[in-house]
Structure formats: structure tokens, C-alpha cells
Amino acid sequence: QFKDIFDVDYFKNSLRDEVVILKELPSQQKHKMEKGSLSSMPPISWSNMSYYYHVILPRIKTYGVVHFTKSDARLANNGIPEEVQKFRCRVNYHALRFVPPIEQLARKIVKILKEKGPFLSLHLRYEMDMVAFSGCNEGCNKEEIDELTKMRYSYPWWKEKEIDSDKKRRDGLCPLTPEETALTLSALNIDSNIQVYIAAGDTYKSEKRMASLKEAFPNMVKKETLLEPSELDPFRNHANQMAALDYCVSIESDIFVPSYQGNMAKLVEGNRRYLGFKKTILLNRKLLVNLIDQYKNGSISWNQFSMSVKVAHAERIGNPTTRSVVPGKPKEEDYFYTNPQECLPPLMDHN
């Protein structure tokens, strides 16, 4: 729950001048809730302020309490008053603080890493559930594909079942495999001696799939190798707490590289922009898989491959850029939290 990950009292105190946050409902509303007479609704995604004034506020006035059954991506990216955008940043980057046990252990991981030199945090989305959910089976044998397909069908809330893996990969919609990631990082001339911190869960078929990445970057570590098992035991069965540790480490890394643009990767990217445009390499997966296939089939040399990868990513390192606006399609715009430009220093003018 929220209190298991975030410091509730710090959250309340940080925002006390702007909004009153209650730990529990007043008795009258609590009684209503216990009787089951509570108004529940999922707010419409990507909504502007008028929706909250004209739809949500009257409902709150009518019922006293409204239960939001969903709260992710409910507010639009663009067209929101600047003071509201700045408040979103205040909440996200100042009021939300992880509970002390998470913060303390994350600081210990960062200290261990920094004592040995610079480190790259690699958000490698290649856990079994991710591979199964995405339907991306590049490099998998028939037995593995069958295993992943069976897992996908076993979760009824995963709506997409039949997936054309090759097409999805060509369209840049698959997380890079560990092998593809190794080639990409090498092509970008990332120092092979840098510490590579794996900010993710267990890699699917790790021994086989991680071999090329380990060969290219032998100083590969993860929280499980840096800490004693007893230090991780309190968090081990709580995926969000383990992810929070990786989040903290990724914020502090010298370079952050996500192999896929999932929610955590997007939030880390935005947080690093907010902290002064720290180096974040945003991979162009559609272009990369095309180049990788050309290199592997001998159509282009290593030097041609490397040069193409470097040129394609020269402006994709978390530098200042304007958030995109797609009229009538707010979901297709750049997500606010990947680029909270209203809250960033006026470096925007130089781009």
C-alpha cells in the first residue's frame, strides 16, 4: 500500500499549505463508506481542468466523498495551467519520498557503486512476465515461445493474446533483448569497464540470454550481488518496494538506459531531467532493430553500425526538448512526467 512505499507524514506535511490530506475519513463519511453508499468512478483519462470543475466537483458536492477506482494518467499532459503543472512537480519530486528503510538501503547501494567509480543503470525489461505480456520472442526457441504463450493466455486481464512478434519488433514496440542491448551499448562506445547496474527483476532465461551482455560489460551488478541476502529479505516479496530501490539507484546513476519505455523508465527520465538533465539515453528501438539485423546478416560493417547508432542517438540523451502536442489525441503526446517542461530551468530556450 501507499504507506509501505511512501512516507505518509512527510507527504502530508510537504503539501499542508496547498491541500489538506486526511489519513482517514471523518466519521460521517466513514459511516457512509461502511454502509457501502460510496460513489465510485474512474475519472476519464487525459482530462483537462474543465472536466474536474464541471463533472468531478459537482459529484463531490453531492456525495461528500468520491472514490477514484483508477488514478493513473487522469490529467492531460498539455493545456493545463502552469501553477497546476508546477504543483504536479512539487508532489512528484518533493512531497513523495520513499519510506526510510527503502531510502537508507538505496543510499547504501549507491555508496557501494560510487566508491568503485561511475556506473550506468540499465532498466532491462526482460523478465518472464514482460516477455510473455509483450509477445516479443526474438531469440527464443519453440519451447520458450510455447511457455511464454501459455503464460499470456493464463492471465485473462492481459487482453492481447495472438501477437505477431516479428512485426511488433520491427515497429519498435518490443523491449530490446539483452543481446540487442549489448550491441547497442557497445556501438555507443560505452566504456566496457563501467559498472552496469541491472535495475530490473530476474531476466528470463538469464544464464543464456545475459551471456553476451556480461561478456561486453563484465562489471555487471544488481542489488542482489551488492547486498547481503538479509538486507533484501524485508523487501524481497514486495515487487514495488524492490522497484523503489532500483528507482532510487537509477536517479543517482551517471547514465540511465531503459531498454523499454515502461512506466518506471518514463518517471526516471522525467526525474533526471528535473535534476539537471542528467544523461539518459533514450533508445530508438525501431531504428536499432533494423540496424542490428543489417549488422548481423553482414549488410553493414561494425563501424557503419556503430556510426549509425551514435548519429541516431546524439540528440536522445535527456537534453532539453519541447513536449509534443497531438491535437485530439492526448494519449499520443509526450507524457508529462517524462518531460515536465513547465518545472525545468529555462535551458529550453537553447534547443
PDB file of C-alpha atoms in Angstrom, residues 20-164:
ATOM      1  CA  VAL A  20      -5.459  19.041   3.386  1.00  0.00           C
ATOM      2  CA  ILE A  21      -4.666  15.319   3.317  1.00  0.00           C
ATOM      3  CA  LEU A  22      -6.500  13.008   5.709  1.00  0.00           C
ATOM      4  CA  LYS A  23      -5.285   9.636   6.923  1.00  0.00           C
ATOM      5  CA  GLU A  24      -8.860   8.537   7.436  1.00  0.00           C
ATOM      6  CA  LEU A  25     -12.325   9.837   6.601  1.00  0.00           C
ATOM      7  CA  PRO A  26     -14.362  11.936   9.040  1.00  0.00           C
ATOM      8  CA  SER A  27     -16.857   9.797  10.996  1.00  0.00           C
ATOM      9  CA  GLN A  28     -19.930  10.711   8.916  1.00  0.00           C
ATOM     10  CA  GLN A  29     -18.278   9.827   5.626  1.00  0.00           C
ATOM     11  CA  LYS A  30     -16.650   6.767   7.178  1.00  0.00           C
ATOM     12  CA  HIS A  31     -20.083   5.537   8.228  1.00  0.00           C
ATOM     13  CA  LYS A  32     -21.331   6.044   4.654  1.00  0.00           C
ATOM     14  CA  MET A  33     -18.450   4.033   3.324  1.00  0.00           C
ATOM     15  CA  GLU A  34     -19.055   1.204   5.786  1.00  0.00           C
ATOM     16  CA  LYS A  35     -22.688   1.064   4.634  1.00  0.00           C
ATOM     17  CA  GLY A  36     -21.492   0.814   1.048  1.00  0.00           C
ATOM     18  CA  SER A  37     -23.122   4.080  -0.063  1.00  0.00           C
ATOM     19  CA  LEU A  38     -19.965   5.474  -1.607  1.00  0.00           C
ATOM     20  CA  SER A  39     -19.751   6.965  -5.094  1.00  0.00           C
ATOM     21  CA  SER A  40     -17.037   5.168  -7.079  1.00  0.00           C
ATOM     22  CA  MET A  41     -15.813   6.103 -10.547  1.00  0.00           C
ATOM     23  CA  PRO A  42     -12.740   6.021 -12.775  1.00  0.00           C
ATOM     24  CA  PRO A  43     -12.053   9.604 -13.933  1.00  0.00           C
ATOM     25  CA  ILE A  44     -11.652   9.881 -17.701  1.00  0.00           C
ATOM     26  CA  SER A  45      -8.010   9.680 -18.761  1.00  0.00           C
ATOM     27  CA  TRP A  46      -6.125  12.668 -20.194  1.00  0.00           C
ATOM     28  CA  SER A  47      -8.798  15.132 -18.993  1.00  0.00           C
ATOM     29  CA  ASN A  48      -8.360  18.904 -18.809  1.00  0.00           C
ATOM     30  CA  MET A  49      -9.274  21.101 -15.845  1.00  0.00           C
ATOM     31  CA  SER A  50     -12.831  21.817 -17.011  1.00  0.00           C
ATOM     32  CA  TYR A  51     -13.683  18.127 -16.570  1.00  0.00           C
ATOM     33  CA  TYR A  52     -12.758  18.338 -12.880  1.00  0.00           C
ATOM     34  CA  TYR A  53     -14.687  21.588 -12.401  1.00  0.00           C
ATOM     35  CA  HIS A  54     -17.837  20.511 -14.263  1.00  0.00           C
ATOM     36  CA  VAL A  55     -18.004  16.750 -13.639  1.00  0.00           C
ATOM     37  CA  ILE A  56     -15.939  15.777 -10.598  1.00  0.00           C
ATOM     38  CA  LEU A  57     -16.582  18.777  -8.319  1.00  0.00           C
ATOM     39  CA  PRO A  58     -20.425  18.552  -8.527  1.00  0.00           C
ATOM     40  CA  ARG A  59     -20.182  14.854  -7.709  1.00  0.00           C
ATOM     41  CA  ILE A  60     -18.024  15.582  -4.644  1.00  0.00           C
ATOM     42  CA  LYS A  61     -20.563  18.227  -3.534  1.00  0.00           C
ATOM     43  CA  THR A  62     -23.391  15.715  -3.962  1.00  0.00           C
ATOM     44  CA  TYR A  63     -21.818  12.691  -2.288  1.00  0.00           C
ATOM     45  CA  GLY A  64     -19.270  14.238   0.088  1.00  0.00           C
ATOM     46  CA  VAL A  65     -16.742  11.545  -0.838  1.00  0.00           C
ATOM     47  CA  VAL A  66     -15.849  10.171  -4.246  1.00  0.00           C
ATOM     48  CA  HIS A  67     -13.738   7.040  -4.610  1.00  0.00           C
ATOM     49  CA  PHE A  68     -11.493   7.053  -7.695  1.00  0.00           C
ATOM     50  CA  THR A  69     -11.153   3.456  -8.856  1.00  0.00           C
ATOM     51  CA  LYS A  70      -8.257   4.470 -11.123  1.00  0.00           C
ATOM     52  CA  SER A  71      -5.881   7.401 -10.849  1.00  0.00           C
ATOM     53  CA  ASP A  72      -3.093   6.910 -13.401  1.00  0.00           C
ATOM     54  CA  ALA A  73      -2.893   9.311 -16.377  1.00  0.00           C
ATOM     55  CA  ARG A  74      -6.164  11.006 -15.444  1.00  0.00           C
ATOM     56  CA  LEU A  75      -4.870  14.531 -16.112  1.00  0.00           C
ATOM     57  CA  ALA A  76      -3.877  15.796 -19.557  1.00  0.00           C
ATOM     58  CA  ASN A  77      -0.237  16.380 -20.475  1.00  0.00           C
ATOM     59  CA  ASN A  78      -0.728  19.779 -22.084  1.00  0.00           C
ATOM     60  CA  GLY A  79      -3.103  22.723 -21.850  1.00  0.00           C
ATOM     61  CA  ILE A  80      -3.081  22.693 -18.037  1.00  0.00           C
ATOM     62  CA  PRO A  81      -2.491  25.946 -16.063  1.00  0.00           C
ATOM     63  CA  GLU A  82       1.174  26.409 -15.210  1.00  0.00           C
ATOM     64  CA  GLU A  83       0.519  26.555 -11.457  1.00  0.00           C
ATOM     65  CA  VAL A  84      -1.127  23.127 -11.643  1.00  0.00           C
ATOM     66  CA  GLN A  85       1.785  21.694 -13.654  1.00  0.00           C
ATOM     67  CA  LYS A  86       4.262  23.082 -11.135  1.00  0.00           C
ATOM     68  CA  PHE A  87       2.191  21.580  -8.330  1.00  0.00           C
ATOM     69  CA  ARG A  88       2.401  18.167 -10.032  1.00  0.00           C
ATOM     70  CA  CYS A  89       6.189  18.517  -9.910  1.00  0.00           C
ATOM     71  CA  ARG A  90       6.119  19.593  -6.284  1.00  0.00           C
ATOM     72  CA  VAL A  91       4.135  16.463  -5.434  1.00  0.00           C
ATOM     73  CA  ASN A  92       6.230  14.114  -7.542  1.00  0.00           C
ATOM     74  CA  TYR A  93       9.741  15.364  -6.836  1.00  0.00           C
ATOM     75  CA  HIS A  94       9.434  16.839  -3.353  1.00  0.00           C
ATOM     76  CA  ALA A  95       6.417  15.541  -1.433  1.00  0.00           C
ATOM     77  CA  LEU A  96       6.756  11.905  -2.475  1.00  0.00           C
ATOM     78  CA  ARG A  97       9.620  10.398  -0.526  1.00  0.00           C
ATOM     79  CA  PHE A  98      10.195   6.691  -0.010  1.00  0.00           C
ATOM     80  CA  VAL A  99       9.932   5.281   3.497  1.00  0.00           C
ATOM     81  CA  PRO A 100      13.242   5.403   5.468  1.00  0.00           C
ATOM     82  CA  PRO A 101      14.119   1.679   5.102  1.00  0.00           C
ATOM     83  CA  ILE A 102      13.946   1.966   1.291  1.00  0.00           C
ATOM     84  CA  GLU A 103      15.847   5.285   1.207  1.00  0.00           C
ATOM     85  CA  GLN A 104      18.570   4.023   3.539  1.00  0.00           C
ATOM     86  CA  LEU A 105      19.173   0.797   1.638  1.00  0.00           C
ATOM     87  CA  ALA A 106      19.156   2.622  -1.714  1.00  0.00           C
ATOM     88  CA  ARG A 107      21.744   5.082  -0.386  1.00  0.00           C
ATOM     89  CA  LYS A 108      23.913   2.143   0.663  1.00  0.00           C
ATOM     90  CA  ILE A 109      23.735   0.632  -2.854  1.00  0.00           C
ATOM     91  CA  VAL A 110      24.647   3.988  -4.427  1.00  0.00           C
ATOM     92  CA  LYS A 111      27.550   4.447  -1.981  1.00  0.00           C
ATOM     93  CA  ILE A 112      28.954   0.996  -2.823  1.00  0.00           C
ATOM     94  CA  LEU A 113      28.714   1.738  -6.538  1.00  0.00           C
ATOM     95  CA  LYS A 114      30.184   5.249  -6.387  1.00  0.00           C
ATOM     96  CA  GLU A 115      33.145   4.105  -4.326  1.00  0.00           C
ATOM     97  CA  LYS A 116      34.154   1.934  -7.291  1.00  0.00           C
ATOM     98  CA  GLY A 117      33.671   4.649  -9.919  1.00  0.00           C
ATOM     99  CA  PRO A 118      30.975   5.721 -12.398  1.00  0.00           C
ATOM    100  CA  PHE A 119      28.014   3.448 -13.068  1.00  0.00           C
ATOM    101  CA  LEU A 120      25.307   3.004 -15.672  1.00  0.00           C
ATOM    102  CA  SER A 121      21.833   1.954 -14.565  1.00  0.00           C
ATOM    103  CA  LEU A 122      20.246  -0.353 -17.132  1.00  0.00           C
ATOM    104  CA  HIS A 123      16.484  -0.792 -16.827  1.00  0.00           C
ATOM    105  CA  LEU A 124      16.422  -4.126 -18.634  1.00  0.00           C
ATOM    106  CA  ARG A 125      12.789  -5.111 -19.149  1.00  0.00           C
ATOM    107  CA  TYR A 126      13.316  -8.775 -19.886  1.00  0.00           C
ATOM    108  CA  GLU A 127      11.529 -10.505 -17.017  1.00  0.00           C
ATOM    109  CA  MET A 128       9.407 -13.532 -17.932  1.00  0.00           C
ATOM    110  CA  ASP A 129       6.081 -11.769 -17.415  1.00  0.00           C
ATOM    111  CA  MET A 130       7.215  -8.824 -19.542  1.00  0.00           C
ATOM    112  CA  VAL A 131       8.339 -11.071 -22.397  1.00  0.00           C
ATOM    113  CA  ALA A 132       5.092 -13.060 -22.197  1.00  0.00           C
ATOM    114  CA  PHE A 133       2.881  -9.968 -21.972  1.00  0.00           C
ATOM    115  CA  SER A 134       4.579  -8.187 -24.872  1.00  0.00           C
ATOM    116  CA  GLY A 135       4.644 -11.290 -27.070  1.00  0.00           C
ATOM    117  CA  CYS A 136       8.172 -10.365 -28.119  1.00  0.00           C
ATOM    118  CA  ASN A 137      10.060 -13.620 -28.576  1.00  0.00           C
ATOM    119  CA  GLU A 138      13.185 -12.603 -30.514  1.00  0.00           C
ATOM    120  CA  GLY A 139      15.905 -15.173 -29.811  1.00  0.00           C
ATOM    121  CA  CYS A 140      13.546 -17.624 -28.083  1.00  0.00           C
ATOM    122  CA  ASN A 141      13.289 -21.265 -29.150  1.00  0.00           C
ATOM    123  CA  LYS A 142       9.980 -23.066 -29.768  1.00  0.00           C
ATOM    124  CA  GLU A 143       9.802 -24.480 -26.234  1.00  0.00           C
ATOM    125  CA  GLU A 144      10.291 -20.988 -24.753  1.00  0.00           C
ATOM    126  CA  ILE A 145       7.735 -19.435 -27.118  1.00  0.00           C
ATOM    127  CA  ASP A 146       5.184 -22.083 -26.076  1.00  0.00           C
ATOM    128  CA  GLU A 147       5.935 -21.418 -22.400  1.00  0.00           C
ATOM    129  CA  LEU A 148       5.523 -17.647 -22.839  1.00  0.00           C
ATOM    130  CA  THR A 149       2.322 -18.022 -24.893  1.00  0.00           C
ATOM    131  CA  LYS A 150       0.831 -20.308 -22.245  1.00  0.00           C
ATOM    132  CA  MET A 151       1.608 -17.697 -19.583  1.00  0.00           C
ATOM    133  CA  ARG A 152      -0.011 -14.937 -21.680  1.00  0.00           C
ATOM    134  CA  TYR A 153      -3.218 -16.955 -22.062  1.00  0.00           C
ATOM    135  CA  SER A 154      -3.323 -17.741 -18.341  1.00  0.00           C
ATOM    136  CA  TYR A 155      -3.881 -14.082 -17.421  1.00  0.00           C
ATOM    137  CA  PRO A 156      -7.414 -13.115 -18.583  1.00  0.00           C
ATOM    138  CA  TRP A 157      -6.789  -9.387 -17.961  1.00  0.00           C
ATOM    139  CA  TRP A 158      -3.936  -9.411 -20.500  1.00  0.00           C
ATOM    140  CA  LYS A 159      -6.200  -8.617 -23.433  1.00  0.00           C
ATOM    141  CA  GLU A 160      -3.824  -9.208 -26.352  1.00  0.00           C
ATOM    142  CA  LYS A 161      -3.268 -12.929 -26.953  1.00  0.00           C
ATOM    143  CA  GLU A 162      -2.266 -13.531 -30.593  1.00  0.00           C
ATOM    144  CA  ILE A 163       0.771 -11.343 -31.313  1.00  0.00           C
ATOM    145  CA  ASP A 164       2.940 -11.070 -34.427  1.00  0.00           C
TER     146      ASP A 164
END
